[in-house]
Structure formats: C-alpha cells, structure tokens
Coordinates of C-alpha atoms in Angstrom, one line a residue:
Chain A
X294 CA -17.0 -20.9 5.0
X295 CA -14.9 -21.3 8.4
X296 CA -11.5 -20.7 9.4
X297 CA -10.0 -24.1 8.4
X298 CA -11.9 -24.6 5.0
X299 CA -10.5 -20.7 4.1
X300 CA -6.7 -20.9 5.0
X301 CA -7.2 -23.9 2.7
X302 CA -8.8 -22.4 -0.2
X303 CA -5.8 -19.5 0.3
X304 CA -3.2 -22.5 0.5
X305 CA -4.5 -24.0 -2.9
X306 CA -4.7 -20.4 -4.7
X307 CA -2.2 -18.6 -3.4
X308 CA 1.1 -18.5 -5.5
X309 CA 4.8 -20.2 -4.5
X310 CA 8.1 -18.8 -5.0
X311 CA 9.6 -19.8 -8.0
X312 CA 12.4 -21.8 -6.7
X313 CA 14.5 -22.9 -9.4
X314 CA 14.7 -19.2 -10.8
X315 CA 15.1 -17.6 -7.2
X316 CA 17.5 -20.1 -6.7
X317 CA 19.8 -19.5 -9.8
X318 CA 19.7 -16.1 -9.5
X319 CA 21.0 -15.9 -5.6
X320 CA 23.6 -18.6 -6.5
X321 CA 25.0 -16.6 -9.5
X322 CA 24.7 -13.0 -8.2
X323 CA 25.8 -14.0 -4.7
X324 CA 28.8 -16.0 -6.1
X325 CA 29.6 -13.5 -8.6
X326 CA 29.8 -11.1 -5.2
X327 CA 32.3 -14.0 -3.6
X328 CA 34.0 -13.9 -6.8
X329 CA 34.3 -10.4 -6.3
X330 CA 35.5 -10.5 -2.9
X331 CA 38.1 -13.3 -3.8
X332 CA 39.5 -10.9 -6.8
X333 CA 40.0 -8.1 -4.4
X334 CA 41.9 -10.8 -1.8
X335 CA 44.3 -11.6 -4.7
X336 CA 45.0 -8.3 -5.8
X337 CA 45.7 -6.6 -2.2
X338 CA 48.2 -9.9 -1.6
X339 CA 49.6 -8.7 -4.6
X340 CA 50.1 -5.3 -4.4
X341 CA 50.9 -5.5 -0.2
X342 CA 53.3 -8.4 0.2
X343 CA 54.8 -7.2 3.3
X344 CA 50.6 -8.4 4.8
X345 CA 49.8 -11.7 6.2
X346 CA 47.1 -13.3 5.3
X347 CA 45.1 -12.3 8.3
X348 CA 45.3 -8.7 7.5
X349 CA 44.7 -9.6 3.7
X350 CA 41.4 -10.7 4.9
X351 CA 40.5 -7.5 7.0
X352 CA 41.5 -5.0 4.8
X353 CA 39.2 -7.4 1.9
X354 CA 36.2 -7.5 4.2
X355 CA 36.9 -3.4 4.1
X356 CA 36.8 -2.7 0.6
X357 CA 33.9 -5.2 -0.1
X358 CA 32.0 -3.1 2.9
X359 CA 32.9 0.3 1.3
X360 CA 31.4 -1.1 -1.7
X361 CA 28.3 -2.2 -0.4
X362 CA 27.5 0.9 1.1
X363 CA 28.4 2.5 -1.7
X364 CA 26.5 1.1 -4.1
X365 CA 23.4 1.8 -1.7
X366 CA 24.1 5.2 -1.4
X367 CA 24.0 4.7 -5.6
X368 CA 20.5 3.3 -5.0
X369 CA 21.5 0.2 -7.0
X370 CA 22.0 -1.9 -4.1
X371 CA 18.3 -2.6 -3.6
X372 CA 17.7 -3.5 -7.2
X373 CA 20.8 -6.3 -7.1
X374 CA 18.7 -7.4 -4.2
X375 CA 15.5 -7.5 -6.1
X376 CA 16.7 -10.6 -8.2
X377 CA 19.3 -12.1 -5.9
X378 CA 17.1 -12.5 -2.3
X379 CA 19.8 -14.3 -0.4
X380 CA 22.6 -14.1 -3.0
X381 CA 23.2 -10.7 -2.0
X382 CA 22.1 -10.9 2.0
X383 CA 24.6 -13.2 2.7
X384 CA 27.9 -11.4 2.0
X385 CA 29.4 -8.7 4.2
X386 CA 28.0 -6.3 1.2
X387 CA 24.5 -7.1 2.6
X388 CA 25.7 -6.4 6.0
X389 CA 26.7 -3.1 4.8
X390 CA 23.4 -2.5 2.8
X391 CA 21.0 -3.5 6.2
X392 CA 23.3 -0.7 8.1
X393 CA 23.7 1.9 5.3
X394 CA 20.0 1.7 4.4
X395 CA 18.2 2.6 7.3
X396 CA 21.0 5.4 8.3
X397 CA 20.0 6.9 4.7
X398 CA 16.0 6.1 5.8
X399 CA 15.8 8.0 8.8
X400 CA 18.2 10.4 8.3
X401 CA 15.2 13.2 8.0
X402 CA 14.8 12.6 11.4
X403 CA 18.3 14.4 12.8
X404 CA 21.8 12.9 12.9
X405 CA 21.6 11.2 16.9
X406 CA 17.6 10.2 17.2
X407 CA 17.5 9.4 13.5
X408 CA 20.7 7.8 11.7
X409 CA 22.4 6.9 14.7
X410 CA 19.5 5.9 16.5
X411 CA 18.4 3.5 13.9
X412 CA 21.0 2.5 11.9
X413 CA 21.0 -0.7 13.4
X414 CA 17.3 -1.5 13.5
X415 CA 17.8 -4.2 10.7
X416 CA 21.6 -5.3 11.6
X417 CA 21.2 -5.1 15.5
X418 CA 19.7 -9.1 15.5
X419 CA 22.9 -9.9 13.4
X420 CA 25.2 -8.7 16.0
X421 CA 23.4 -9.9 19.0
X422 CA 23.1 -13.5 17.8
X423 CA 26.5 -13.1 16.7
X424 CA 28.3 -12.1 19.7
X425 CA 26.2 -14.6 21.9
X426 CA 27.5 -17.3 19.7
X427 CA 30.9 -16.2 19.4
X428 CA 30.5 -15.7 23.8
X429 CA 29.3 -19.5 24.0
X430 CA 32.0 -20.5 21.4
X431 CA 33.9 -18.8 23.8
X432 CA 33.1 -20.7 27.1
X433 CA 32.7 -24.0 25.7
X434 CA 36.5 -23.7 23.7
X435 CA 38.0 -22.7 27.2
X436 CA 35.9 -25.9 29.1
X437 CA 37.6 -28.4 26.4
X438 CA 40.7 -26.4 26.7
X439 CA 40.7 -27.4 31.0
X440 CA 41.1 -31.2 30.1
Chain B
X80 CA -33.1 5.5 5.9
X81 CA -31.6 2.7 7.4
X82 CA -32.6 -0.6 5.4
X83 CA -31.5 -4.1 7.7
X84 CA -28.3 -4.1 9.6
X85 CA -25.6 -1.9 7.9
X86 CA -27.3 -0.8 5.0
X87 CA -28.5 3.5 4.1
X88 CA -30.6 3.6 1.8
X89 CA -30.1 7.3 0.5
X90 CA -32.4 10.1 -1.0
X91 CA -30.7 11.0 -3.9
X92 CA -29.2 14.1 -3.1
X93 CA -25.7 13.1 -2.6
X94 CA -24.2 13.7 -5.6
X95 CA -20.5 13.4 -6.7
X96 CA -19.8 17.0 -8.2
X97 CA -16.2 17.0 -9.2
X98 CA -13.7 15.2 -8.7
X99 CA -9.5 15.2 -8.5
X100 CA -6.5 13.1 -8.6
X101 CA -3.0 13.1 -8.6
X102 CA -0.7 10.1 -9.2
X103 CA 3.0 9.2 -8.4
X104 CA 5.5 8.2 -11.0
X105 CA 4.7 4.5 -11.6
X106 CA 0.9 5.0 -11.1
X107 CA 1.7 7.8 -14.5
X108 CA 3.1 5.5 -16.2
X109 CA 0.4 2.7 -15.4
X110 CA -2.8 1.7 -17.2
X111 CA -4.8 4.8 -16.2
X112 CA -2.2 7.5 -17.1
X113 CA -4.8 8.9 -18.9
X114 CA -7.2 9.3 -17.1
X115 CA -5.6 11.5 -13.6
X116 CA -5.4 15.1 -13.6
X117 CA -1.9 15.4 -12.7
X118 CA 1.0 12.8 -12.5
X119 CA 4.1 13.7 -10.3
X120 CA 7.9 13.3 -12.0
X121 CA 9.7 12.6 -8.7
X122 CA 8.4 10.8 -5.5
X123 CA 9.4 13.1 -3.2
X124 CA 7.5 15.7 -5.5
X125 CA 10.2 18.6 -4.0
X126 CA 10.7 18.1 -0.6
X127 CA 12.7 16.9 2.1
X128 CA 10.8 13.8 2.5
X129 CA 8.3 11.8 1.1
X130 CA 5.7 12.4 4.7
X131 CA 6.1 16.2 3.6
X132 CA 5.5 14.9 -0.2
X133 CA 2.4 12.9 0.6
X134 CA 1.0 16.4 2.8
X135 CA 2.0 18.6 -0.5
X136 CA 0.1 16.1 -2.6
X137 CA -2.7 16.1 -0.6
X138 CA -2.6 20.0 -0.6
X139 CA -2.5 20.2 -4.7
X140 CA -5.4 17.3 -4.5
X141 CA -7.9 19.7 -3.1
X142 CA -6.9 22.5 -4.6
X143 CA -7.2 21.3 -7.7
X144 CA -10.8 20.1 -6.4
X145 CA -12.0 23.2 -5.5
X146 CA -10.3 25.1 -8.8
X147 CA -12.4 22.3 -10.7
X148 CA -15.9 22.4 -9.2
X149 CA -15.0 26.9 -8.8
X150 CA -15.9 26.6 -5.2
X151 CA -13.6 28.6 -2.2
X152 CA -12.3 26.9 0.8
X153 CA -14.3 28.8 3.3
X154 CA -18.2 27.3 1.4
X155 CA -17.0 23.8 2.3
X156 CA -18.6 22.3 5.3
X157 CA -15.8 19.1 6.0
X158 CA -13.0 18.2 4.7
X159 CA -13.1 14.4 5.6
X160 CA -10.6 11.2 5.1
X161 CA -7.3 9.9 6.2
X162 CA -4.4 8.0 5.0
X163 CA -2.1 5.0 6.0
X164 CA 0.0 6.8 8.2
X165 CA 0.5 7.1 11.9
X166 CA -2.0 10.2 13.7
X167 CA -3.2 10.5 9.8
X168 CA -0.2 13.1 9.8
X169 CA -0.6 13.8 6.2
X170 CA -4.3 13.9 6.4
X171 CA -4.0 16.6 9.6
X172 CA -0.9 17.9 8.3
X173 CA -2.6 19.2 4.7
X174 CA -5.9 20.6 6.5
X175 CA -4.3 22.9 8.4
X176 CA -4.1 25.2 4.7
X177 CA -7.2 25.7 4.3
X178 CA -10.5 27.4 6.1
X179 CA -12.7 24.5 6.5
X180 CA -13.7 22.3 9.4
X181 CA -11.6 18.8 9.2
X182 CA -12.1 15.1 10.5
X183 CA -9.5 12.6 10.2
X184 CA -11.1 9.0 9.6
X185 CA -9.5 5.2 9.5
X186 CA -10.4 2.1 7.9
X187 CA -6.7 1.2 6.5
X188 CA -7.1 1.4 2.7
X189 CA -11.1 1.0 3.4
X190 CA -10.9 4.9 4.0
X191 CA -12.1 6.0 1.0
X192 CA -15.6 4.2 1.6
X193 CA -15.7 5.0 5.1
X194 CA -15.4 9.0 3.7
X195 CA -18.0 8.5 1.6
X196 CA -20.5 7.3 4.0
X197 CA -19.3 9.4 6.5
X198 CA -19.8 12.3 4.1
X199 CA -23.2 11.4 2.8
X200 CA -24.4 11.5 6.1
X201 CA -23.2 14.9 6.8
X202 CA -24.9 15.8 3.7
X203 CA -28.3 13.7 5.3
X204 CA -27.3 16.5 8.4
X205 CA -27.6 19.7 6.7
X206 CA -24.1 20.1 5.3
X207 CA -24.0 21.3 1.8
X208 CA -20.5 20.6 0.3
X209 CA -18.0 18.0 1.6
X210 CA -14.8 16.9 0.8
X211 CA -13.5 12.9 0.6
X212 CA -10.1 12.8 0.3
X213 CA -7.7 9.7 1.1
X214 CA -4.2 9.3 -0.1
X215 CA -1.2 6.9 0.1
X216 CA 2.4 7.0 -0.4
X217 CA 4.7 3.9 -1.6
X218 CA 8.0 5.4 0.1
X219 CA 6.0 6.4 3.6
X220 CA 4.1 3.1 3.6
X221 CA 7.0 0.8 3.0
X222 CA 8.7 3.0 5.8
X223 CA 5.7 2.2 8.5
X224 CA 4.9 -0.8 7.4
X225 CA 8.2 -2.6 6.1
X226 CA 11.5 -1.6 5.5
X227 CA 13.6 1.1 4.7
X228 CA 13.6 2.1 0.9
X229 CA 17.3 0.8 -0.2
X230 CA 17.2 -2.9 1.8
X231 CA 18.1 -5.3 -1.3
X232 CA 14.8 -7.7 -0.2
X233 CA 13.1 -9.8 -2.6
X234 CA 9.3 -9.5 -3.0
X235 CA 7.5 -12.8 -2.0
X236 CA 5.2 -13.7 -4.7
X237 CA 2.0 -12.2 -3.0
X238 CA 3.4 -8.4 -2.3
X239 CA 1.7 -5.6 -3.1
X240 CA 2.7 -2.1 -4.4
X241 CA 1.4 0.4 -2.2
X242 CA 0.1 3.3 -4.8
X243 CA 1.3 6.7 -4.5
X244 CA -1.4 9.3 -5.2
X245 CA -4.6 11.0 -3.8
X246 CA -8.0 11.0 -5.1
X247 CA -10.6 13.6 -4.0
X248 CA -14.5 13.8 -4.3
X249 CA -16.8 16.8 -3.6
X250 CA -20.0 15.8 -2.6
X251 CA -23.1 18.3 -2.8
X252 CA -26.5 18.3 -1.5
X253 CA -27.2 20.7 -4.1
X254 CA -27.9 19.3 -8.1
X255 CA -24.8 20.8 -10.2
X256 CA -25.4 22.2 -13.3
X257 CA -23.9 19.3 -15.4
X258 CA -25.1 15.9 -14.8
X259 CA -23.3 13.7 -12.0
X260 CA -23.0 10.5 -10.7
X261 CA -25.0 10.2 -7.3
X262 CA -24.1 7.6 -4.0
X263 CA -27.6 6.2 -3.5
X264 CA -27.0 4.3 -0.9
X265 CA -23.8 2.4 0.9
X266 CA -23.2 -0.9 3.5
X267 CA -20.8 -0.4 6.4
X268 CA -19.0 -3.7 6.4
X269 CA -17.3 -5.4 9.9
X270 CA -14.0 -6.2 10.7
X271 CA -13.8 -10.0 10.0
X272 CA -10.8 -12.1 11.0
X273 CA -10.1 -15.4 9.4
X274 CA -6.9 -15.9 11.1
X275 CA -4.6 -15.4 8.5
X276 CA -1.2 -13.9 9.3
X277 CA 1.1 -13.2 6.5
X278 CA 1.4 -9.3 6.5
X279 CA 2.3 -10.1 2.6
X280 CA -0.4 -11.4 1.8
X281 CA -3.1 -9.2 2.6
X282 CA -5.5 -9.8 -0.5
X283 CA -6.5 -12.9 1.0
X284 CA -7.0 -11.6 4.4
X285 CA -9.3 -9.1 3.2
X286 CA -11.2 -10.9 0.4
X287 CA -13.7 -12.2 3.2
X288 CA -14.6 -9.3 5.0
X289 CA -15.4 -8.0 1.2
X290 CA -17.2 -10.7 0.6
X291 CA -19.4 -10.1 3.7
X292 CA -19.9 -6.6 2.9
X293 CA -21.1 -7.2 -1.1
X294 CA -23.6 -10.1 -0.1
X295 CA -25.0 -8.1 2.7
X296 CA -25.3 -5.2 1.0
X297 CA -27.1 -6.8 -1.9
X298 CA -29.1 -8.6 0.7
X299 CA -30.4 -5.6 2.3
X300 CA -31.3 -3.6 -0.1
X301 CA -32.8 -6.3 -2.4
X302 CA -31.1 -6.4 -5.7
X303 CA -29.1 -9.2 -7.7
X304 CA -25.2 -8.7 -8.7
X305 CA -26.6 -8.0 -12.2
X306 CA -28.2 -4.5 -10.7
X307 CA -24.8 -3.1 -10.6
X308 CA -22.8 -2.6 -14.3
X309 CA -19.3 -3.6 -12.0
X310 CA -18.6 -4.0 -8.6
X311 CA -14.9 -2.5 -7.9
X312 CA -13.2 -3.7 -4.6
X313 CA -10.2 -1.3 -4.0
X314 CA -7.1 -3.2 -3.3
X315 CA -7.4 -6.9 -3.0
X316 CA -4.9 -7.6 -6.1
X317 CA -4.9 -10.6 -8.0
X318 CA -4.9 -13.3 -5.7
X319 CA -7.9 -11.6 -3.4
X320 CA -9.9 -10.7 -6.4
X321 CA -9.8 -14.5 -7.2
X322 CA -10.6 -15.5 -3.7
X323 CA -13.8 -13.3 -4.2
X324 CA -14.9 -14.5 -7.3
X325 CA -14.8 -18.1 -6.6
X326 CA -16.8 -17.3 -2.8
X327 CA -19.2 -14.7 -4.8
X328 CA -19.2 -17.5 -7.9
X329 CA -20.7 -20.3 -5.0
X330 CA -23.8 -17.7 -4.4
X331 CA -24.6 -15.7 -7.6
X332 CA -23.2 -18.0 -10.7
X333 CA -20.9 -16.6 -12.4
X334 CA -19.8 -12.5 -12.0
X335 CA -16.3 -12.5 -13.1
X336 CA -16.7 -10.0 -15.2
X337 CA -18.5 -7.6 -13.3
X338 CA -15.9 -7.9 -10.9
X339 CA -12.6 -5.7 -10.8
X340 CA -10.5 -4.4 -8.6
X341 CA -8.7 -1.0 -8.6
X342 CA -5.5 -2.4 -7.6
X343 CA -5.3 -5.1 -10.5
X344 CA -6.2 -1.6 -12.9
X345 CA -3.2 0.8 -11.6
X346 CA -0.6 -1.0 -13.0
X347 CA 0.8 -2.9 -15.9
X348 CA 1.7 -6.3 -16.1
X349 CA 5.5 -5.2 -17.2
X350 CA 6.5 -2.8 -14.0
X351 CA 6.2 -5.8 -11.6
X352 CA 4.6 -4.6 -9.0
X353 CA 3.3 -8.1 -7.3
X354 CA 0.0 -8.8 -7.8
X355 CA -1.3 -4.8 -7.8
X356 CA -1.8 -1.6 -6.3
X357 CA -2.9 -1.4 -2.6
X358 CA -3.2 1.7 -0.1
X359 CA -5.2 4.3 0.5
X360 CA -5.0 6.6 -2.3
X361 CA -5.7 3.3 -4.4
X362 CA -9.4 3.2 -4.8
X363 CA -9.5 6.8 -4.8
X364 CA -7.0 7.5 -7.3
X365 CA -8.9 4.9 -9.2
X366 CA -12.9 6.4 -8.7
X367 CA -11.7 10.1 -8.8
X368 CA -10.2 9.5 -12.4
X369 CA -11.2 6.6 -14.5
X370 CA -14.5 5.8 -13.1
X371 CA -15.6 9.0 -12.4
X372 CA -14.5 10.0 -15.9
X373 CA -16.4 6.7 -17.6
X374 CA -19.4 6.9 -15.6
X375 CA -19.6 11.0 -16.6
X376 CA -19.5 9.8 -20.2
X377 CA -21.9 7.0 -19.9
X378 CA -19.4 4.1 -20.0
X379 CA -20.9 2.5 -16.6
X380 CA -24.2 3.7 -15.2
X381 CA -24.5 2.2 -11.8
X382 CA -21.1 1.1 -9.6
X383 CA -20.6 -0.3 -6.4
X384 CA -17.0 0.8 -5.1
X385 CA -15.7 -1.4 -1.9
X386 CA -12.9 0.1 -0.8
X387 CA -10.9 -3.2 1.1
X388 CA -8.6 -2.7 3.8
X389 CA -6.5 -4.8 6.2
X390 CA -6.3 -3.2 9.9
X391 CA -3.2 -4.6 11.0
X392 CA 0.3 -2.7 12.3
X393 CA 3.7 -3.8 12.3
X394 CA 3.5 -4.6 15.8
X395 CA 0.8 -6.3 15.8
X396 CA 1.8 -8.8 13.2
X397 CA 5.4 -8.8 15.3
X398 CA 2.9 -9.5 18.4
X399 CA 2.0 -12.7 16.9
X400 CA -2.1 -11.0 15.3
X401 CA -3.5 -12.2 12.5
X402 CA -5.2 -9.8 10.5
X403 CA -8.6 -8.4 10.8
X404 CA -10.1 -7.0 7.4
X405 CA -12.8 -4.3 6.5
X406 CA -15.0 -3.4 3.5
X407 CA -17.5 -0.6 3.3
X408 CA -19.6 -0.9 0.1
X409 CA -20.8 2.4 -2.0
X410 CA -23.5 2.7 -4.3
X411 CA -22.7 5.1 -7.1
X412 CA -25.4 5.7 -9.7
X413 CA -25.9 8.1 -12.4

C-alpha cells in the first residue's frame, strides 16, 4: 500500500467531529458566558451610575476576567471547555484561562523562569496578532484621516 | 539466532519471572482494575509534581518487583527501559535508588518491546536477571507533548488518553520454581513514515509500521497468524486497530479476533477517553498485569505483544514532519 492509497484508507475510516452537537454546545455555553457578561454590564450600570458606559465596559471585562481565572484555579474551567470548544475560547474568560493555565502549569519551575516566563506561551500569539492589527488599524485610520 | 532480517529466534531461556504494575486513577478505575498490583488515589501520588510522581511510581514499580520475585537490588544485572519524557528523566531519575547497573532506551511508546529485546539479549550475553520497565504519565505527557493541564480544549475525535502507570518484568536466564511465560523469540520493526501529520491522530500513523513488523515477523520465522492465541499491539486505539485489521484482513483472512490492542483494553467506553490508552506505560501496564496474570493461569498460551509507538516531538510536528512510526514484535510463550 503507498502513501496516497493510505492517507485515503485513513480519510474514509477515520472519525469527523460531530458538528451539529459541537456546535450547540459552543453556541449555548458560549452565549450563556455573553449572557453572563451582559448581566454583570447591567448590574455595575446599576449600582455605579455616576460611570459612563466606557468604564462600565472595563470594569465588566474585569470581573468576567477574575472569573475566568478563577474558575481555573477551581479546575472547572477546563471541563466547561471540554463540551464548549469555541463557546468558551472566544470570551475574555478564555483569555484568562490560556494565561492563568499555563502560570498554574509551570509554576514548579520557580516564580520568574516558570510562571512568568510562560504564562504567555498560549496567549502571546493573541496579543501579537492583536497589537499588529490594532497598529495597521492604526496607520490606515490616520492615511484616510489626511484627505 | 538470528532468523532473516529482524527476526531472534531465542533458546528458551528467557523467561518472564515476575512481574509488577502500578496504575493511575482512571486506569483503576478502568477495565483491568483487577488485574494491577497497586492503583494510585491521586495523580500526583504526593508530590510536588507529577515528573517527581511518575519517578516515585517508577520507584514503587520495581520495588514491588523485586519484593515479588524475593530478589535484592544488588543480584540484578540491568535495569533497562525508558519513558516518554525528555532525557528519560523519570527513567534516570528512579535508577539512581537502587544498586544495579542502568540503561535508558527509546522507541516512544514502542519502549516496552524495545526492553524486552534489548533484555533478552543481555540474557543471550551472560546476564542472569534483568529488569524491563517503561512508564507513562497523563499530566507529564500532555505537558511535553500538548498543553498545559487546565486549557478548556476540546478533544478532536481521534485523541488519545495517555495512560498513567508503569509495568515491570523480571526476566531470568535461570528456570523459576513456578512455571512462567517464556519470550521465544522477537522482530525489531523499522521506523516507517506514511506521511501522515496530525499529531492527534497517531493510531493511524503507527498502524503501518505495526503492520510491517507482524507480517515480517511471521514471515521470518515461518508461522501463520493462527500460531499465536492473540496478537496485542500496545497503543494504536480504535481507529489504528481497525486500520490493522483491514491491511492484516487483505493477507491472512480474517483475524479480528485475535487482534487487540492494550490501549482499546485500559479503559471503559463511559470515561471518554478518545479512542484509548496510549504511552509508554500502556502496553506494560497492560502485559505486566492482565496478560501476565491470564497467561500464568492458562487463559492464553502463546502471545505476540507489539508495543506501537509514534517518534514524533512537538517541534517537529510545529516544523512541518510528519510522523515516523515503530513496532517491535515479542513472542511470549508458555
């Protein structure tokens, strides 16, 4: 059997994602998460009134961060993740859980050459791709801006 | 005596003495709970972290070996094997306790087979008591080999479960008193790369090197898949066991059910732990207890164990590699 006739043989056997359940399951946990995060909004607009809504949304994208990590400190983060793939990537709690999880991984290895030193080893592409876009963003808004 | 390419054909004085295993939490609760000689209750099995757990369990391993075949540290000639892990730290790490010359081997999860050859040629060289050991850790592989512990990720529908647990073997030159399976001969398989890449998917990127190593070994030394009561293959799951049987099924009929694989025997269906064990300590955990166990009591007479392993790093599979693949074939006989 070559090369060829074998990846196809693997093609044909080998089992697919179960889309419509993987699906479902991000949509629901990962809105429930937005749903979450919308609740919080609400209830820090109403319990701060003297806040803008700019601040509303900072202070929001800090509690849903604190709970994130916190709930991968718990250890239950990873198991939410387990059903909702994406669902629970997306929002700024899965931001916190790809920082927070490797600082808790390689902690054993000291405080500067372990947490600090790899706390970013999953998050470090987010922010790199996300400041060069925000830079470009940046260049291109101020070109428009000269005519 | 060497029979055609890869294939020792042995004298019969290799015999499998005693063995030992120790399992993690899952594997304890698994299908073979049974069956192992001790089953952890906490991965990190009291310590620090789960590299220092996997050299403690490696440490109990052979103790208990040596407490169950009554023999002392200092009569053992090598204490051989290795593990998943970078410089085979918990292989080196767990030697240094005891009084006995040590060599660290590597053939990814293959180890086990690579040990036993390896050891029943020491034994062909005048040693008289050996030690296989080879062990694997689901918290230290998914570390080296993944990501960290508490990343919400979603299993794609081919992942494995690295097992956590070690299984050891004493071979002797010497007959024990109490009857004991024998390896009478084994097949050093070759790396074979069918350019497959998905480093979550590794029971297809091993089933053909397996497949390589069984016909060639029943080539060489002459016999039909019928000689052997089953033919285990150590960690190709459920999707490379099927890949086997259907390339074995195009040669020999059909041998589905002398095929299994010790990964697709670890776990139940119900923990959800893909499509079975893998590592190391997979098909050792799995010989040192339940076949060692069945074949003492006459439940299988003659086995051919091929441990399976997939040679690839993290980098190289970041580098673009696909993923070369290794079986060595064992014969066990009673």
């Amino acid at each position: 059997m070559d090369k060829k006739e074998y990846s196809e043989l693997v093609e044909q056997t080998t089992p697919r994602t179960k889309e419509g359940k993987t699906l479902l399951f991000a949509f629901a946990i990962g809105g429930l998460i937005c749903t979450i995060g919308q609740g919080v909004s609400d209830a820090l607009a109403a319990l701060i009134p003297s806040f803008d809504a700019k601040k509303i949304g900072a202070l929001t994208g800090v509690v849903m961060i604190f709970l994130g990590s916190l709930l991968t400190g718990l250890g239950v983060y990873d198991k939410i993740g387990y059903y909702a793939g994406a669902g629970s990537v997306l929002p700024i709690t899965g931001f916190a859980n790809s920082v927070v999880s490797p600082a808790m991984e390689y902690n054993k290895e000291g405080i500067v050459f372990g947490l600090m030193a790899k706390m970013f080893s999953i998050a470090g592409p987010v922010i790199v791709s996300g400041v060069c876009a925000s830079v470009l963003i940046g260049v291109i808004y101020y070109i428009i801006g000269l005519f | 005596m060497k029979k055609g390419r890869q294939t020792y054909i042995l004298d019969g004085k290799v015999y499998i003495s005693a063995t030992a295993s120790i399992a993690g939490v899952d594997e304890g609760n698994g299908r073979l709970r049974d069956f192992f000689d001790f089953v952890i209750d906490e991965s990190e099995f009291g310590c620090k972290s789960h590299e220092k757990a996997e050299i403690k369990l490696r440490k109990h391993a052979i103790e208990s070996l040596l407490q169950n075949a009554s023999v002392e540290a200092d009569e053992i000639d090598a204490i051989i094997g290795g593990d998943l892990l970078n410089q085979l730290v918990p292989s080196g790490f767990s030697a240094r306790e005891f009084d006995a010359p040590f060599c660290g081997l590597y053939s990814a999860c293959a180890t086990f087979g690579q040990s036993l050859a390896t050891g029943a040629l020491l034994l062909g060289g005048g040693a008289k008591k050996v030690i296989c050991c080879t062990s694997s850790h689901f918290a230290t592989a998914e570390r080296q080999y993944r990501f960290p512990l508490e990343l919400g990720t979603q299993p794609p529908p081919t992942a494995q479960r690295t097992v956590t647990g070690v299984g050891c073997a004493l071979l002797t030159s010497e007959r024990p008193k109490n009857k004991c399976p024998k390896i009478t001969s084994f097949t050093l398989g070759k790396v074979i790369d069918m350019g497959l890449n998905d480093p979550n998917n590794m029971g297809a990127a091993m089933a053909p090197a397996t497949y390589e190593t069984i016909t060639t070994h029943l080539d060489e030394r002459g016999v039909n898949a019928d000689y052997y009561d089953l033919i285990v293959t150590g960690d190709l799951g459920k999707l490379g066991r099927e890949l086997l049987c259907s390339m074995l099924g195009k040669k020999y009929g059909a041998v589905k059910d002398r095929i299994n694989d010790c990964g697709c025997m670890v776990f139940k269906e119900i923990q959800k732990c893909g499509l079975g064990g893998s590592g190391a300590g997979c098909s050792s955990l799995v010989f040192c207890s339940y076949l060692y166990k069945t074949m003492l009591e006459g439940g299988l007479k003659r086995i051919l164990l091929v441990p399976t392993g997939a040679m690839l790093s993290k980098d190289s599979s970041l580098q673009g590699e696909s993923i070369p693949a290794i079986a060595h074939a064992v014969a066990i006989e009673m």
